[in-house]
Short mmCIF file of N, CA and C in Angstrom, two decimals:
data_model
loop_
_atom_site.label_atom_id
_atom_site.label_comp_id
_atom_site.label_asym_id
_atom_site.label_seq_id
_atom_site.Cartn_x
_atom_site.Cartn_y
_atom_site.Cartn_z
N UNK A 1 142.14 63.84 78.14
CA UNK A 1 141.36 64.72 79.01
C UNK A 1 140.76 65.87 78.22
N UNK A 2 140.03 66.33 78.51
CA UNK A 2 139.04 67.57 78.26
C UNK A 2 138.53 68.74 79.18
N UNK A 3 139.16 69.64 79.22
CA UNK A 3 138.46 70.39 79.93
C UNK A 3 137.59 71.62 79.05
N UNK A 4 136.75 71.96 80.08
CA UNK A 4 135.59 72.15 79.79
C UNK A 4 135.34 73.65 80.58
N UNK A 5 135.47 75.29 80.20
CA UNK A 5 134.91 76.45 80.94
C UNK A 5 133.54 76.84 80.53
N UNK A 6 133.08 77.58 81.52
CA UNK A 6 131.67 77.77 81.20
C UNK A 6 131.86 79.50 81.46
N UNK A 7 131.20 80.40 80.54
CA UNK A 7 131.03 81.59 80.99
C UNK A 7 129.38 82.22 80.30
N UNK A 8 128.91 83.56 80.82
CA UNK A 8 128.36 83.99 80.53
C UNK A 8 126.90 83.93 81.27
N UNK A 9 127.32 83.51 82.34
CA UNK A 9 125.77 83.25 83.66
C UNK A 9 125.75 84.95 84.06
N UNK A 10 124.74 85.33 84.74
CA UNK A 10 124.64 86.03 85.52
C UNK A 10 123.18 86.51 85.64
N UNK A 11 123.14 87.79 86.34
CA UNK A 11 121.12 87.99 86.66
C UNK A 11 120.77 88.32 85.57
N UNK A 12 119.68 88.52 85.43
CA UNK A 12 118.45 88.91 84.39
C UNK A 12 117.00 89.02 84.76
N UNK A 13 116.20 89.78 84.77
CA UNK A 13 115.21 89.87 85.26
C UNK A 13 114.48 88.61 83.67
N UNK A 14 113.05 88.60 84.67
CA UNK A 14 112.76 87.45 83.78
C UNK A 14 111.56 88.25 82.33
N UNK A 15 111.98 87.06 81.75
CA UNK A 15 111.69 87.67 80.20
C UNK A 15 112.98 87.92 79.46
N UNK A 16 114.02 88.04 80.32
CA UNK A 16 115.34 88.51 79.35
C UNK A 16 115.44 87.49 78.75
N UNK A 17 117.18 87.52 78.43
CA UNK A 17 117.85 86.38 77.50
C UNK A 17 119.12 86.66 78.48
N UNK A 18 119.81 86.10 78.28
CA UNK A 18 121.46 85.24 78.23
C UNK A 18 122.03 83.66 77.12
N UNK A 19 123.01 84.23 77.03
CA UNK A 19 124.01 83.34 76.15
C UNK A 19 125.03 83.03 76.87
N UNK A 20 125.18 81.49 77.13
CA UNK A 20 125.91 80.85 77.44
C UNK A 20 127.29 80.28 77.31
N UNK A 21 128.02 79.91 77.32
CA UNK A 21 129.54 80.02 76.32
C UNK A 21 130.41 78.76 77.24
N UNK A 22 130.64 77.94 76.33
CA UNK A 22 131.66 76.62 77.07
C UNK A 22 132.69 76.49 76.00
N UNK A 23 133.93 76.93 76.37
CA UNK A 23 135.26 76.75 75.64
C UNK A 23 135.99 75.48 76.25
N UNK A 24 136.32 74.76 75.11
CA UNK A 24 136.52 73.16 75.29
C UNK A 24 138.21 73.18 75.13
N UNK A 25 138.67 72.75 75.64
CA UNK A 25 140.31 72.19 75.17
C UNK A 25 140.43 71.03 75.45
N UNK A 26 141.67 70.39 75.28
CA UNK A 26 141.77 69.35 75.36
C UNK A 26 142.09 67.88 73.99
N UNK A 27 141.82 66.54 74.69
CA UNK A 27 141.69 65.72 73.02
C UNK A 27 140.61 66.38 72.15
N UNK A 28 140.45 65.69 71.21
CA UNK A 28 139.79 66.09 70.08
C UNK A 28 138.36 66.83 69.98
N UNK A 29 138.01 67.65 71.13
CA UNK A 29 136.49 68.22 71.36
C UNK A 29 135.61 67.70 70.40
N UNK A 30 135.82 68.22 68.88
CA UNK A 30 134.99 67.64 68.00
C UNK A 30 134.34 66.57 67.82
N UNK A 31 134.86 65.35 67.99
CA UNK A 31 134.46 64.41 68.20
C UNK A 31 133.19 64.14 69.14
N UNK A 32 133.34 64.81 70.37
CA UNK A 32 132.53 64.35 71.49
C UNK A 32 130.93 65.24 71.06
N UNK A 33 130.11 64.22 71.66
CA UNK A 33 128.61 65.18 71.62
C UNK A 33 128.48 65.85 72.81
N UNK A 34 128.11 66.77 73.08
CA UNK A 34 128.04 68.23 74.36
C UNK A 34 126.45 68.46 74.40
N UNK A 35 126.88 68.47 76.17
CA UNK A 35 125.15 68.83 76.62
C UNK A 35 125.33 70.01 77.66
N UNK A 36 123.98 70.36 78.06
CA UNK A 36 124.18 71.22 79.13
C UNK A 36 122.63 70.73 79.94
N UNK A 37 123.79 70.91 81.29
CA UNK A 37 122.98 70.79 82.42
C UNK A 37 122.76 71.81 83.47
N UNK A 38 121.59 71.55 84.68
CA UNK A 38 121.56 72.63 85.66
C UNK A 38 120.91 72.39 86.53
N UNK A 39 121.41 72.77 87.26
CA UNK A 39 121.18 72.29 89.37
C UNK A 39 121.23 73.43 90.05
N UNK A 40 119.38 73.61 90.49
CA UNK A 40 119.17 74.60 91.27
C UNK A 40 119.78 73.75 92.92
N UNK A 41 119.12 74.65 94.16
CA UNK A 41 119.61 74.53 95.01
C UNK A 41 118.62 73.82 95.79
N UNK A 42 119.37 72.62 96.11
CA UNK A 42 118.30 71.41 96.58
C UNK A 42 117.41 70.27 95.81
N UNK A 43 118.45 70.29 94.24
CA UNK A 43 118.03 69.59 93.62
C UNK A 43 118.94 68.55 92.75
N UNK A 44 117.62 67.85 91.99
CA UNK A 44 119.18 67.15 90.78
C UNK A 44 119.59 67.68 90.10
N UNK A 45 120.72 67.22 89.37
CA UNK A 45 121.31 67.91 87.92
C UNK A 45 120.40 67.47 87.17
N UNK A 46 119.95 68.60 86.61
CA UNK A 46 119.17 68.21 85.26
C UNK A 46 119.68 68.55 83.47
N UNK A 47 118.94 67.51 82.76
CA UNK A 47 119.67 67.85 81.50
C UNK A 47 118.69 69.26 80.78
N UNK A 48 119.38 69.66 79.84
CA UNK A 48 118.94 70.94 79.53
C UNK A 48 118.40 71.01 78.10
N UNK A 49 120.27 70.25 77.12
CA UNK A 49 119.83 70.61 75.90
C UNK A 49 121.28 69.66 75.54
N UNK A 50 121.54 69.34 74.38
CA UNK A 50 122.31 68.60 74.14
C UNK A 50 122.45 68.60 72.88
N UNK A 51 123.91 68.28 71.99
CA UNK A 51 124.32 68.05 70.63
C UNK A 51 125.29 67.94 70.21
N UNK A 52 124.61 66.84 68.97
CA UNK A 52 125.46 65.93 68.49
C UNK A 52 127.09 66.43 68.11
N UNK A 53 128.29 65.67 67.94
CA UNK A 53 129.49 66.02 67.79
C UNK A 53 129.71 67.05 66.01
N UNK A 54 128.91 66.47 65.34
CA UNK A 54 128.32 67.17 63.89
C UNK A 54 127.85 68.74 64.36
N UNK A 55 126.83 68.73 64.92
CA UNK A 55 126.05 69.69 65.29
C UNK A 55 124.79 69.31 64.71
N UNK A 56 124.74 68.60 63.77
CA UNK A 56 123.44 67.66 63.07
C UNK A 56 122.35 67.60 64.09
N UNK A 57 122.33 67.21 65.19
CA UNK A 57 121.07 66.51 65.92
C UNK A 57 121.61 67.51 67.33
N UNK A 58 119.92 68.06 67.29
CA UNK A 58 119.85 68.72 68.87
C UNK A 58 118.68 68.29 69.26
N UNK A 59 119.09 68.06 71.08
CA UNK A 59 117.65 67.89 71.29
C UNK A 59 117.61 68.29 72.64
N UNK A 60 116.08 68.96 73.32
CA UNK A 60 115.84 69.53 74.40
C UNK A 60 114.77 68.92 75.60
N UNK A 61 115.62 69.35 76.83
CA UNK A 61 114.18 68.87 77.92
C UNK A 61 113.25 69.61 77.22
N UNK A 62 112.05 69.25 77.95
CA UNK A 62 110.55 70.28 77.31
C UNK A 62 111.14 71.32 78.22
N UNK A 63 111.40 71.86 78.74
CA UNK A 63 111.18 73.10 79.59
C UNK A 63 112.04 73.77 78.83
N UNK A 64 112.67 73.36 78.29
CA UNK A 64 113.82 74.36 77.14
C UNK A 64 113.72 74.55 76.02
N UNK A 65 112.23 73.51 75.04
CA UNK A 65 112.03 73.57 74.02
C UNK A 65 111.36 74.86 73.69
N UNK A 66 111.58 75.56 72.50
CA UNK A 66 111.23 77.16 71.93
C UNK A 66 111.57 78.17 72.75
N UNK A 67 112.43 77.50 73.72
CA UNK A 67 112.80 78.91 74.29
C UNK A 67 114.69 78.94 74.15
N UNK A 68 115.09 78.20 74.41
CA UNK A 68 116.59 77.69 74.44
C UNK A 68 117.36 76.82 72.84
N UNK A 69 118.44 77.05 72.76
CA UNK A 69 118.90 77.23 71.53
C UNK A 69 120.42 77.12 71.45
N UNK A 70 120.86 75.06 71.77
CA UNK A 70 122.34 74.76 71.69
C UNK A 70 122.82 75.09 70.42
N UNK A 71 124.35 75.14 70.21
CA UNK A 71 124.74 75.09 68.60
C UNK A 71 126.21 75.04 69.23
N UNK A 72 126.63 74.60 68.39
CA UNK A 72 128.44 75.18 68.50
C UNK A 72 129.34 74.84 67.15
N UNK A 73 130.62 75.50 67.21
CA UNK A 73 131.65 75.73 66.56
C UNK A 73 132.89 75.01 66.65
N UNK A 74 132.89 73.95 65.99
CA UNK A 74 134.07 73.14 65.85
C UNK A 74 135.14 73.74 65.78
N UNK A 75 135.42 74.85 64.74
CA UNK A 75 136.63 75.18 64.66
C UNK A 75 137.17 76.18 66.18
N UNK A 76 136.56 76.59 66.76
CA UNK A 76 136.61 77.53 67.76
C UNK A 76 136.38 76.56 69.26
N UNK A 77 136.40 75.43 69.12
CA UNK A 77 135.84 74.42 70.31
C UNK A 77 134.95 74.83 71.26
N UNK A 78 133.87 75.46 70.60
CA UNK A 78 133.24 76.28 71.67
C UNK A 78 131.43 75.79 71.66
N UNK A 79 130.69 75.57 72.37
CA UNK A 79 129.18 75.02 72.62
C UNK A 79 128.30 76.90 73.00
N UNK A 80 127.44 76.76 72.26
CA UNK A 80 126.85 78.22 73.45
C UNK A 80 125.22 77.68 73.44
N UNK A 81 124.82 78.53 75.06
CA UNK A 81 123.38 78.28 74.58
C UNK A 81 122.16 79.77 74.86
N UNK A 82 121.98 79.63 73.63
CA UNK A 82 121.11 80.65 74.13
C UNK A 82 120.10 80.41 74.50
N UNK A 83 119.61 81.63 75.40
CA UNK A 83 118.80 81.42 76.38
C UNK A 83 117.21 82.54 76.38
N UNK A 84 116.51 82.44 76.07
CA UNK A 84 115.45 83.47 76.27
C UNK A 84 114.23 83.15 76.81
N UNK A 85 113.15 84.46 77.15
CA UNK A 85 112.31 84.11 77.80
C UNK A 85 112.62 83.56 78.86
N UNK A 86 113.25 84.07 79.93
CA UNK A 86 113.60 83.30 81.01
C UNK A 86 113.04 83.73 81.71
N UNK A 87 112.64 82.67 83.28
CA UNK A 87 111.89 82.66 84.13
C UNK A 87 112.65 82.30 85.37
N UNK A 88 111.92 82.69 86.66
CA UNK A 88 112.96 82.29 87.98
C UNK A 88 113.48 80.62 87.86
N UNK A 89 112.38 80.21 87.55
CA UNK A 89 112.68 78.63 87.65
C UNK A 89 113.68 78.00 87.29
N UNK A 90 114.24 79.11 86.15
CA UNK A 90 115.61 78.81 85.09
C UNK A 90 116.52 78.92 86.01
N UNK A 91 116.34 79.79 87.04
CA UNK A 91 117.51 79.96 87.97
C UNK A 91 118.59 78.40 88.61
N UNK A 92 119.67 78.59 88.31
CA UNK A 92 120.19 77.45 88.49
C UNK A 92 121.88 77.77 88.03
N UNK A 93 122.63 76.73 88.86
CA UNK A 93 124.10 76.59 87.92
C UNK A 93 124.06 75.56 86.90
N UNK A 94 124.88 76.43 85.71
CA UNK A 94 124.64 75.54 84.66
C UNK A 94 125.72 75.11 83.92
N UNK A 95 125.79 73.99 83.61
CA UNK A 95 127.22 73.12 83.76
C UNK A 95 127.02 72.81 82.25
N UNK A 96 128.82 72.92 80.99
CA UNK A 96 128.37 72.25 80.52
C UNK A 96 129.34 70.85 80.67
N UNK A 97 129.04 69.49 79.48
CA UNK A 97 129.67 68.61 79.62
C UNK A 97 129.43 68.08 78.17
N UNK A 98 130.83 66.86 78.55
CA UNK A 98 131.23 66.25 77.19
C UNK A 98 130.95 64.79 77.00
N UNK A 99 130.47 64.32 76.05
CA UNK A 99 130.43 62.57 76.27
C UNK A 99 130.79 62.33 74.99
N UNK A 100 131.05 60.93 74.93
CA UNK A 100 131.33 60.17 73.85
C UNK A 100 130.17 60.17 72.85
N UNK A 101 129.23 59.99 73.46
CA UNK A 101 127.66 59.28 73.12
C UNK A 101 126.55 60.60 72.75
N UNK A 102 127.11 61.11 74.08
CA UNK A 102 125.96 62.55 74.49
C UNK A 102 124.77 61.30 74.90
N UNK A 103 123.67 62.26 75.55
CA UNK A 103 122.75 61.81 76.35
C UNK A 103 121.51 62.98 76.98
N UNK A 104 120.65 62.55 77.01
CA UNK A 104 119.90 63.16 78.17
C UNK A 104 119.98 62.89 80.08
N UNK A 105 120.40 61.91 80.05
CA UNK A 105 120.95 61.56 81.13
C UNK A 105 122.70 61.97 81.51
N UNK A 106 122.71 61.95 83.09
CA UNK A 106 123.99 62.34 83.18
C UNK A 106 125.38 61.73 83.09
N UNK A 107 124.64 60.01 83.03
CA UNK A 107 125.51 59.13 82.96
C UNK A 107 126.16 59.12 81.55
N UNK A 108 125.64 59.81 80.79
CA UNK A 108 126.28 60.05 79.41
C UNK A 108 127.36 60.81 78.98
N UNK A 109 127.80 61.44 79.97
CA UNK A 109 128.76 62.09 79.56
C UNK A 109 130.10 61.93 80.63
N UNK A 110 131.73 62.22 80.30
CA UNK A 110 132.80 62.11 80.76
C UNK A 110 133.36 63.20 81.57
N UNK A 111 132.62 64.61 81.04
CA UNK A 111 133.76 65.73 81.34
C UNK A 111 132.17 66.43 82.02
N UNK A 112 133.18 67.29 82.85
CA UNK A 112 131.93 68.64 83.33
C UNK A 112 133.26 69.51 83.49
N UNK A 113 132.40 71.01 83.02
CA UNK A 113 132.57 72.48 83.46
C UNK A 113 132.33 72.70 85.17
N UNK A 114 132.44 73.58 85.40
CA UNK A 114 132.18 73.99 86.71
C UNK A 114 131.42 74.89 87.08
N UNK A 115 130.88 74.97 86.20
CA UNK A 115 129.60 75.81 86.37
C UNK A 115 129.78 77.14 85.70
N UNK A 116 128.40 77.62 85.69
CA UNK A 116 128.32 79.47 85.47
C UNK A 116 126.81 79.85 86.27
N UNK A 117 126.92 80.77 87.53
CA UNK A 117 125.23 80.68 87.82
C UNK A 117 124.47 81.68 86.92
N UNK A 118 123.29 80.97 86.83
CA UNK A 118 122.38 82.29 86.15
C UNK A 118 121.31 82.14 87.16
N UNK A 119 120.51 83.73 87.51
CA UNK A 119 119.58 83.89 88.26
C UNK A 119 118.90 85.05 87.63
N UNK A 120 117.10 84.68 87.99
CA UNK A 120 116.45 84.87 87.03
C UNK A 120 115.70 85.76 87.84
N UNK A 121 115.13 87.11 88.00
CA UNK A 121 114.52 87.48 88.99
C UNK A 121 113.39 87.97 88.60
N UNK A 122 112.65 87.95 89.29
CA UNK A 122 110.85 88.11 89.07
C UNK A 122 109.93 89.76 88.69
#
């Protein structure tokens, strides 16, 4: 098992930034590739940003490309994402999660966080 916390959501008027933070425990975190997702209200989960178990290979929806910025720390089991230039639209809970594979899709992954909301105000 793996569990998975998420911290570091909250408001921001838009144009700010926030940094994201998912502390992993569990089997071997390292191993697994980590994504992050987010589900406004009345919608799907969507993928965000995602990377590899290395940290080697990242890759982003377009709506997150040059603005958003996965990475994480093996030794610390920890994923963060930063976040800038944000806009209401960003507004959403944002989950992260763990897969074997990693994915852009949601079927790719095993574990989810439980969220952190961020809201983006105009």
């Amino acid at each position: 098992q793996v569990q998975l916390v998420e911290s570091g959501g909250g408001l921001v008027q838009a144009g700010g930034s926030l940094r994201l933070a998912c502390a992993a425990s569990g089997r071997t975190v390292s191993t697994y590739a980590m994504g992050w997702f987010r589900q406004a209200p009345g919608k799907e989960r969507e993928f965000v940003a995602g990377i590899s178990w290395s940290g080697g290979r990242t890759y982003y929806a377009d709506s997150a490309k040059g603005r958003f910025t996965i990475s994480r720390d093996n030794v610390k089991n920890m994923v963060s994402l930063q976040m800038n230039s944000l806009q209401p639209e960003d507004t959403a809970v944002y989950y992260c999660a763990a897969g074997t594979y990693g994915s852009m899709r949601k079927e790719g992954y095993d574990y989810w966080g439980q969220g952190t909301q961020v809201t983006v105000s105009s």
